[in-house]
PDB file of C-alpha atoms in Angstrom:
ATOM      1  CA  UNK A   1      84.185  72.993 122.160  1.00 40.00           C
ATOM      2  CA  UNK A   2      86.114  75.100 119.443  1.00 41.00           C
ATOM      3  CA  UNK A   3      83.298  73.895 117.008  1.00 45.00           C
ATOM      4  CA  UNK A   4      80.893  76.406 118.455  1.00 59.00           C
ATOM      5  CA  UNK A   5      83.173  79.449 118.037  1.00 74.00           C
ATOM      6  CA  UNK A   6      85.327  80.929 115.319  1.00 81.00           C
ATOM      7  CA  UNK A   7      88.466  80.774 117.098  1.00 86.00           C
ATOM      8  CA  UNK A   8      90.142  83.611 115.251  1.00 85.00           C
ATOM      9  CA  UNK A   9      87.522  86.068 115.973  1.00 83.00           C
ATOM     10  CA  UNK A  10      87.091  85.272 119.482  1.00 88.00           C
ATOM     11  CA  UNK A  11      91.132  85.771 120.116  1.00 91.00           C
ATOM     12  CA  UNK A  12      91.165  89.149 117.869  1.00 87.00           C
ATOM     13  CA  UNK A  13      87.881  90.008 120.324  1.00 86.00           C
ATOM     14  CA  UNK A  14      89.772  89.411 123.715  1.00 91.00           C
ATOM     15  CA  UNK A  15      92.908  91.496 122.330  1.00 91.00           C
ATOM     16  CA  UNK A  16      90.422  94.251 121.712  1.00 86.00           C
ATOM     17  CA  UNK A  17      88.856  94.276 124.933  1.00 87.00           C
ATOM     18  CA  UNK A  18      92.352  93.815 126.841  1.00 88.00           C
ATOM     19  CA  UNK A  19      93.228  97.052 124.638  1.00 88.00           C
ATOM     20  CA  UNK A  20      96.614  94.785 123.209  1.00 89.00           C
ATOM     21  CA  UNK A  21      96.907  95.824 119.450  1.00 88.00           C
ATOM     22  CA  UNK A  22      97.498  93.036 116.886  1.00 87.00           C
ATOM     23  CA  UNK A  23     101.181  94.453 116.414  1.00 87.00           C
ATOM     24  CA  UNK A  24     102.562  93.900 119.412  1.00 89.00           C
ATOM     25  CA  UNK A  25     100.692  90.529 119.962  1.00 92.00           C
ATOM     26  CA  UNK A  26     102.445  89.469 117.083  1.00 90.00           C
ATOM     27  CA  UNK A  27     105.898  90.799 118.809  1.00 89.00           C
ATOM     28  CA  UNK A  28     104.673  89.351 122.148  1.00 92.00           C
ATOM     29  CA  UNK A  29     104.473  85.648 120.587  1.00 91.00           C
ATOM     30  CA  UNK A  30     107.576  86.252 118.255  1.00 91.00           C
ATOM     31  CA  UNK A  31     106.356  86.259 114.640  1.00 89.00           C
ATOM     32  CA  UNK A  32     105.477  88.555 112.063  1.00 87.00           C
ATOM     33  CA  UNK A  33     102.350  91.215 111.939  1.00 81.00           C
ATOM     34  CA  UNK A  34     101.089  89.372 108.930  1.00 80.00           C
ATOM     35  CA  UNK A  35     101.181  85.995 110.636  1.00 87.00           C
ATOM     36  CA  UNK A  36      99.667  87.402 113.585  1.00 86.00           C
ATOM     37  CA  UNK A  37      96.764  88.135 111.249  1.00 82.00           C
ATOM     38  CA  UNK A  38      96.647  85.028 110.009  1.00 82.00           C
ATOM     39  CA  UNK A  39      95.753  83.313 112.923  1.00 86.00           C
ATOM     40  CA  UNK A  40      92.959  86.032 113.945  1.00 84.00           C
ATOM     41  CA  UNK A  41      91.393  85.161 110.654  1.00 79.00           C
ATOM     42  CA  UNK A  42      91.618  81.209 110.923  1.00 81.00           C
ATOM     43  CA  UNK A  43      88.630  79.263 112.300  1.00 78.00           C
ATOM     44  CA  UNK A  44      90.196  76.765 114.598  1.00 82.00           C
ATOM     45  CA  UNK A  45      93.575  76.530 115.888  1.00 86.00           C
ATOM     46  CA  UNK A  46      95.786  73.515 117.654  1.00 88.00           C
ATOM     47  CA  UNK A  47      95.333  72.939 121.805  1.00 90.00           C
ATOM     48  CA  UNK A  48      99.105  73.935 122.513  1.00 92.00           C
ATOM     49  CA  UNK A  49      98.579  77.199 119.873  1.00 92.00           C
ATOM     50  CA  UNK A  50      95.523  78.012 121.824  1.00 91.00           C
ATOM     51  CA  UNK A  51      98.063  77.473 125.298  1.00 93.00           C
ATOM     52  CA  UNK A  52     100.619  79.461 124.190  1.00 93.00           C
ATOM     53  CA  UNK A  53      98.313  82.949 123.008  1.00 94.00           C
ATOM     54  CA  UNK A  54      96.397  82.534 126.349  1.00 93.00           C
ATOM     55  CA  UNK A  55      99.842  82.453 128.523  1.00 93.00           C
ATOM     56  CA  UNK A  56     100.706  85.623 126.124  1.00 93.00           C
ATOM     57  CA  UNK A  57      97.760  87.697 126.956  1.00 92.00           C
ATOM     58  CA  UNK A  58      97.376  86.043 130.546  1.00 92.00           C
ATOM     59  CA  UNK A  59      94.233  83.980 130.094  1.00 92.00           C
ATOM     60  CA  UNK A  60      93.361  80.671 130.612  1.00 91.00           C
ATOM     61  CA  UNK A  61      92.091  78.402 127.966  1.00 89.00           C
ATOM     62  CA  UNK A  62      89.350  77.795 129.947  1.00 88.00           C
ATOM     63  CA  UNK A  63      88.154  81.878 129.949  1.00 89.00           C
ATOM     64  CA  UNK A  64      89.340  81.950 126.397  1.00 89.00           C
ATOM     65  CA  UNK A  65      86.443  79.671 125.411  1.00 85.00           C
ATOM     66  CA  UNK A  66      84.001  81.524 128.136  1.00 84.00           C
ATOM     67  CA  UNK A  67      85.092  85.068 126.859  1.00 83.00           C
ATOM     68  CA  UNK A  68      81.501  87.228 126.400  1.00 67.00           C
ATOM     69  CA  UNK A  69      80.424  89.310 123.970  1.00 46.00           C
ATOM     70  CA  UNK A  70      81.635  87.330 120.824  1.00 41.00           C
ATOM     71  CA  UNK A  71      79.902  85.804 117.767  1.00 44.00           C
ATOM     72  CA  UNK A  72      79.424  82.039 117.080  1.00 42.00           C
ATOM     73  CA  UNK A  73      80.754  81.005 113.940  1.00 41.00           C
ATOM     74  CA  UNK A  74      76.910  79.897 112.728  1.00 42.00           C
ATOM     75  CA  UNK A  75      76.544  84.076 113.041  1.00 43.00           C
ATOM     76  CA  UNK A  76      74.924  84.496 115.962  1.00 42.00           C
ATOM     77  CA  UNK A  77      75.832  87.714 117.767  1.00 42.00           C
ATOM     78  CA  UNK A  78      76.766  88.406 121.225  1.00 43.00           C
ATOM     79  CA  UNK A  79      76.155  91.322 123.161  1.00 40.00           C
ATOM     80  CA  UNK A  80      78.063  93.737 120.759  1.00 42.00           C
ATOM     81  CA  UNK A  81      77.374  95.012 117.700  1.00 42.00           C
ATOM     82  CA  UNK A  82      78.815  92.841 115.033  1.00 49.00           C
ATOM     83  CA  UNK A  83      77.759  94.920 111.925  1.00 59.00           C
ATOM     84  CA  UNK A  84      81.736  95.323 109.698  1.00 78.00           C
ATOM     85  CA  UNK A  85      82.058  98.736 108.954  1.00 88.00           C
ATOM     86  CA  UNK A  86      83.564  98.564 105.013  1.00 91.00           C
ATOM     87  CA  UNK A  87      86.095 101.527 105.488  1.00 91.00           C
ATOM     88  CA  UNK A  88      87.663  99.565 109.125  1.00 89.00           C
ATOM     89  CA  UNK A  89      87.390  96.759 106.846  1.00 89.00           C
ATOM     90  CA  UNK A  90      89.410  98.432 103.816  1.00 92.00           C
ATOM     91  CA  UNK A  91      92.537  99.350 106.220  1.00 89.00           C
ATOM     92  CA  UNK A  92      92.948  96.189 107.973  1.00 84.00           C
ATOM     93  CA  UNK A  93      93.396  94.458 104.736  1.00 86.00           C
ATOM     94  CA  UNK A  94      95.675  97.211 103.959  1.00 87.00           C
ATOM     95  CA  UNK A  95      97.424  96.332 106.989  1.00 81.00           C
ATOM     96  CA  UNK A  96      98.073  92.979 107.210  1.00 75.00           C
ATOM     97  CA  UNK A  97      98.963  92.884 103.500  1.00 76.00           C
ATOM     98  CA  UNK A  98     101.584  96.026 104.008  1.00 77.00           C
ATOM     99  CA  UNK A  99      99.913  97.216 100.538  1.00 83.00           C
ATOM    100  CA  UNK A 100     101.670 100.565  99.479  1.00 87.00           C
ATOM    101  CA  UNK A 101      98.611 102.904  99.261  1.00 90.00           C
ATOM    102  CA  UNK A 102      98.963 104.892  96.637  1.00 91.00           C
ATOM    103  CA  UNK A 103      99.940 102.226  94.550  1.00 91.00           C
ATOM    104  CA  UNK A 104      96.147 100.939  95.639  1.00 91.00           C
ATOM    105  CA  UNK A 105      95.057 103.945  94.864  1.00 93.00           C
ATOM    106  CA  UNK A 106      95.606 103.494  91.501  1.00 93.00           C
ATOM    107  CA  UNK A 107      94.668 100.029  90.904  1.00 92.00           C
ATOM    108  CA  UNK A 108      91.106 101.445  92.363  1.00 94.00           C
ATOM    109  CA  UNK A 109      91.239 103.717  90.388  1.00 94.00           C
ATOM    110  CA  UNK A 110      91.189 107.041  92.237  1.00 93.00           C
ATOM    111  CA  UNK A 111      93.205 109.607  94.212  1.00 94.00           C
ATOM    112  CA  UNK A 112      94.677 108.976  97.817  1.00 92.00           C
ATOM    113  CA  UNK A 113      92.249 111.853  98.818  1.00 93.00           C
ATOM    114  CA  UNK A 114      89.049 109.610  97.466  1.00 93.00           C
ATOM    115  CA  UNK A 115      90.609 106.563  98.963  1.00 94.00           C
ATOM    116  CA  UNK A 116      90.939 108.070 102.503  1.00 93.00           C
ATOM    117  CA  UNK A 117      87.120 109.020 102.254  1.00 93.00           C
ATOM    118  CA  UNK A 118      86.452 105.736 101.595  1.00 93.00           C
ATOM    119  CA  UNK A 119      87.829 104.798 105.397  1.00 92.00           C
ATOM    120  CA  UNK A 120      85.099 106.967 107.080  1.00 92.00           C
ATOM    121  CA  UNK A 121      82.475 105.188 105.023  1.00 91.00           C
ATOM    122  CA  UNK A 122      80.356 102.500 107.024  1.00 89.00           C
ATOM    123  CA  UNK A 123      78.739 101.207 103.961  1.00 90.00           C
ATOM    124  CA  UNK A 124      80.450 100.573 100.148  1.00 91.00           C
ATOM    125  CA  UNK A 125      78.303 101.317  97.574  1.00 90.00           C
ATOM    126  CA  UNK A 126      78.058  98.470  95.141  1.00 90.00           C
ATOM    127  CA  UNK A 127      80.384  99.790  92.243  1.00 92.00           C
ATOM    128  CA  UNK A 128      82.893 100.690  95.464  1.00 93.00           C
ATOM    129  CA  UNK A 129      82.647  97.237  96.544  1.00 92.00           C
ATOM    130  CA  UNK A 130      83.446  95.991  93.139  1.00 93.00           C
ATOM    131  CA  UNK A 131      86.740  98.495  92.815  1.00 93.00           C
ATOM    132  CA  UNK A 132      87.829  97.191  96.350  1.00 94.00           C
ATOM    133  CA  UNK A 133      87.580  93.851  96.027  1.00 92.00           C
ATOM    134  CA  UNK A 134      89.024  93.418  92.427  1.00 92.00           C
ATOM    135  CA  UNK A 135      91.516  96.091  93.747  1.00 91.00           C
ATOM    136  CA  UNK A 136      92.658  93.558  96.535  1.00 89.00           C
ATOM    137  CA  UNK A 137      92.210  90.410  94.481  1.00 86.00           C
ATOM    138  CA  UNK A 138      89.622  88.594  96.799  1.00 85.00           C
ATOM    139  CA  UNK A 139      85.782  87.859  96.511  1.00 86.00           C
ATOM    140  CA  UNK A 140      83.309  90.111  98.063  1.00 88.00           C
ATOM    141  CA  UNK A 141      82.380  87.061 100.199  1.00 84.00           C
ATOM    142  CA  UNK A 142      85.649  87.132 101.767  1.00 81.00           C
ATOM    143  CA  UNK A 143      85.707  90.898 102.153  1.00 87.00           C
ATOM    144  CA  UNK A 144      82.286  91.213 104.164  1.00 85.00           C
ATOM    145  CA  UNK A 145      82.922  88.115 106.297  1.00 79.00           C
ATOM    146  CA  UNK A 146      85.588  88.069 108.147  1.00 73.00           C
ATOM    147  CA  UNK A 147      86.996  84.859 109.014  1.00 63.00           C
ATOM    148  CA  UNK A 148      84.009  82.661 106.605  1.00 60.00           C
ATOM    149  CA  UNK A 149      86.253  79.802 105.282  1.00 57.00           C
ATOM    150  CA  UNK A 150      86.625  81.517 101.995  1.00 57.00           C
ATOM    151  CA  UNK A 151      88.500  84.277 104.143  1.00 56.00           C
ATOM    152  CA  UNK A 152      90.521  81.789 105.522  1.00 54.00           C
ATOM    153  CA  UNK A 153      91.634  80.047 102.346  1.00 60.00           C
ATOM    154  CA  UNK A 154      92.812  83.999 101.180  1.00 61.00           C
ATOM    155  CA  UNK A 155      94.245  84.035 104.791  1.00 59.00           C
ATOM    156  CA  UNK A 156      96.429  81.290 104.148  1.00 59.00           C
ATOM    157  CA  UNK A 157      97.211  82.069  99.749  1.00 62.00           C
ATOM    158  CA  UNK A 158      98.648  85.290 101.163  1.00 61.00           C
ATOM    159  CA  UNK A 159     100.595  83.730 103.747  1.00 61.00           C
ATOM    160  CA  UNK A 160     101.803  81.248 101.071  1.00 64.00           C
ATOM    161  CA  UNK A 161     102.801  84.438  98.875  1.00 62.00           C
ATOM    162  CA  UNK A 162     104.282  86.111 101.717  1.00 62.00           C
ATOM    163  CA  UNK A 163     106.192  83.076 102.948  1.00 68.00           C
ATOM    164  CA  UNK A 164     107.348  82.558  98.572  1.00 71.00           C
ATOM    165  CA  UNK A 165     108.395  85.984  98.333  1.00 68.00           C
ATOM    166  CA  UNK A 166     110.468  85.502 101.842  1.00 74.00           C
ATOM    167  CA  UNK A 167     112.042  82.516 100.051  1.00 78.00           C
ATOM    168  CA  UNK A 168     112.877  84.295  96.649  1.00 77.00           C
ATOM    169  CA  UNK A 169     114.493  86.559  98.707  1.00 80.00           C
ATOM    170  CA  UNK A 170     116.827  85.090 100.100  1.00 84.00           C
ATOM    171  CA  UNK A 171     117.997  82.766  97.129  1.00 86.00           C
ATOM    172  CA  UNK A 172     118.720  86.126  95.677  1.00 86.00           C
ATOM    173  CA  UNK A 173     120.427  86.888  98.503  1.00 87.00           C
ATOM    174  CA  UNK A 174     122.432  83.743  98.797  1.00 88.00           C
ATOM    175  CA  UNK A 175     123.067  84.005  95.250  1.00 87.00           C
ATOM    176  CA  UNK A 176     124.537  87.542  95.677  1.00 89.00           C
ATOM    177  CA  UNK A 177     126.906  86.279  98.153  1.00 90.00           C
ATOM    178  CA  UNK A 178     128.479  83.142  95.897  1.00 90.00           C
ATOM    179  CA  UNK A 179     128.738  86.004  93.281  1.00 88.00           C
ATOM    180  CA  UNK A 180     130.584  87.627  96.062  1.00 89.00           C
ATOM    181  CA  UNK A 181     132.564  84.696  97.218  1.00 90.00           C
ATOM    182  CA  UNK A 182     133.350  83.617  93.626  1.00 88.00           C
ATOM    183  CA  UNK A 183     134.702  86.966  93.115  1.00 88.00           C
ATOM    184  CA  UNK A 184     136.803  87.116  96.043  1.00 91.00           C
ATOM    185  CA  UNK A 185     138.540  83.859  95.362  1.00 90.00           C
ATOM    186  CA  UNK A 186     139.201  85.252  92.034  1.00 89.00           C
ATOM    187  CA  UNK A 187     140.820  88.023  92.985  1.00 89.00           C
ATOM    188  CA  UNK A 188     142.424  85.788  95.661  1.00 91.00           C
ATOM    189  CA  UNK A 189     144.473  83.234  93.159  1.00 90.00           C
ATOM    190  CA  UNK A 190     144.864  86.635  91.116  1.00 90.00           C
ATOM    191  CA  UNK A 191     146.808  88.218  94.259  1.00 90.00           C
ATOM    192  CA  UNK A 192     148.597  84.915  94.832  1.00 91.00           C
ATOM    193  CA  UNK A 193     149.980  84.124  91.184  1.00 90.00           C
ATOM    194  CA  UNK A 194     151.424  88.185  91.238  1.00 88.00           C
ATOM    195  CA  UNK A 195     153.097  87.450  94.541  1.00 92.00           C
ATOM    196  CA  UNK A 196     155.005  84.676  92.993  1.00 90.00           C
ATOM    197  CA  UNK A 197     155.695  86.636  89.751  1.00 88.00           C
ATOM    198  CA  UNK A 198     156.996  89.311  91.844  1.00 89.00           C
ATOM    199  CA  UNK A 199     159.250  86.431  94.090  1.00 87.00           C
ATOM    200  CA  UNK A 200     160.496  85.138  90.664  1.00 85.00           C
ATOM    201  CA  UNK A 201     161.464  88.601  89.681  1.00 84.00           C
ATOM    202  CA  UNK A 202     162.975  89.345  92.701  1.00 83.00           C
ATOM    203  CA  UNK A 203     165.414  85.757  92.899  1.00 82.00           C
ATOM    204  CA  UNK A 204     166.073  86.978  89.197  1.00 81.00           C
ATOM    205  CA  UNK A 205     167.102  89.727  90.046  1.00 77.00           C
ATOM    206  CA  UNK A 206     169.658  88.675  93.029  1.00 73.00           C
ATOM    207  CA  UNK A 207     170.803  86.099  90.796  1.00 62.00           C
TER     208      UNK A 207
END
């Protein structure tokens, strides 16, 4: 039955309607903003997954699958508009990627004042397009459909990143604290070879 709906889509439609924001779903089920986004933007998604998001947003499975108002993944529509407004689009890639904006800003090319604009627009113009979607390193596929496959596959590359830069992290961080510990036991056999200099001294000195 999950064939026949894009999984992601549906669950990121049900938070909408329920008025829960993807941030604190993500704090709700105990993982990360960007992860939380990764599963809105995946297809499919395992039985006990798909048990433990309905328990979080009090559902059942069964009225997950039965939710209205949400597109197949073959692009049929339900009864809302599905039409992706390009500026939405712009700052929930923003978002979930926790880009630093006016750093974007000038990979695109522009000001921060000629960015914002380009949140109130419904519609990219073609050369806009372009600078956004070379600007966030995707195809324009993936951009103007949400959860396609292709979306998916830069779903899970910047969860990959995310998850490399996590792990770079912390070597760097356990390296820091061997530096640390190397240091300390340095300064340790240091402290304990002048305590017995200071002893000899001392018996020396009695003697």
């Amino acid at each position: 039955m999950s064939r026949l709906i894009h999984m992601g889509q549906r669950l990121k439609q049900i938070l909408k309607q329920k008025k829960i924001k993807i941030v604190d779903f993500a704090d709700m089920a105990g993982f990360t903003n960007q992860i939380a986004h990764y599963h809105l933007r995946k297809s499919d998604m395992k039985r006990s997954t798909l048990e433990k998001f309905c328990e979080i947003i009090s559902i059942t499975p069964e009225e997950f699958y039965e939710w209205n108002s949400v597109p197949s993944s073959n692009g049929e529509k339900g009864g809302e508009s599905t039409v992706l407004h390009h500026g939405g689009r712009l700052m929930e890639l923003i978002g979930e990627r926790g880009l630093n904006k006016t750093r974007l800003a000038k990979r695109l090319g522009m000001s921060r004042r000629t960015m914002y604009n380009l949140f109130e627009k419904e519609v990219f113009g073609a050369e806009e397009l372009d600078r956004v979607v070379r600007a966030l390193e995707m195809t324009t596929n993936a951009f103007l459909h949400p959860g396609s496959m292709e979306d998916s596959r830069q779903a899970e590359n910047d969860e990959m990143l995310a998850l490399r830069e996590k792990y770079y992290k912390l070597l760097e961080e356990h390296n820091q604290l061997l530096k640390s510990y190397s240091s300390l036991k340095e300064g340790l056999e240091s402290a304990k070879k002048d305590i017995l200099q200071l002893r000899k001294q001392a018996r020396s000195k009695k003697g």
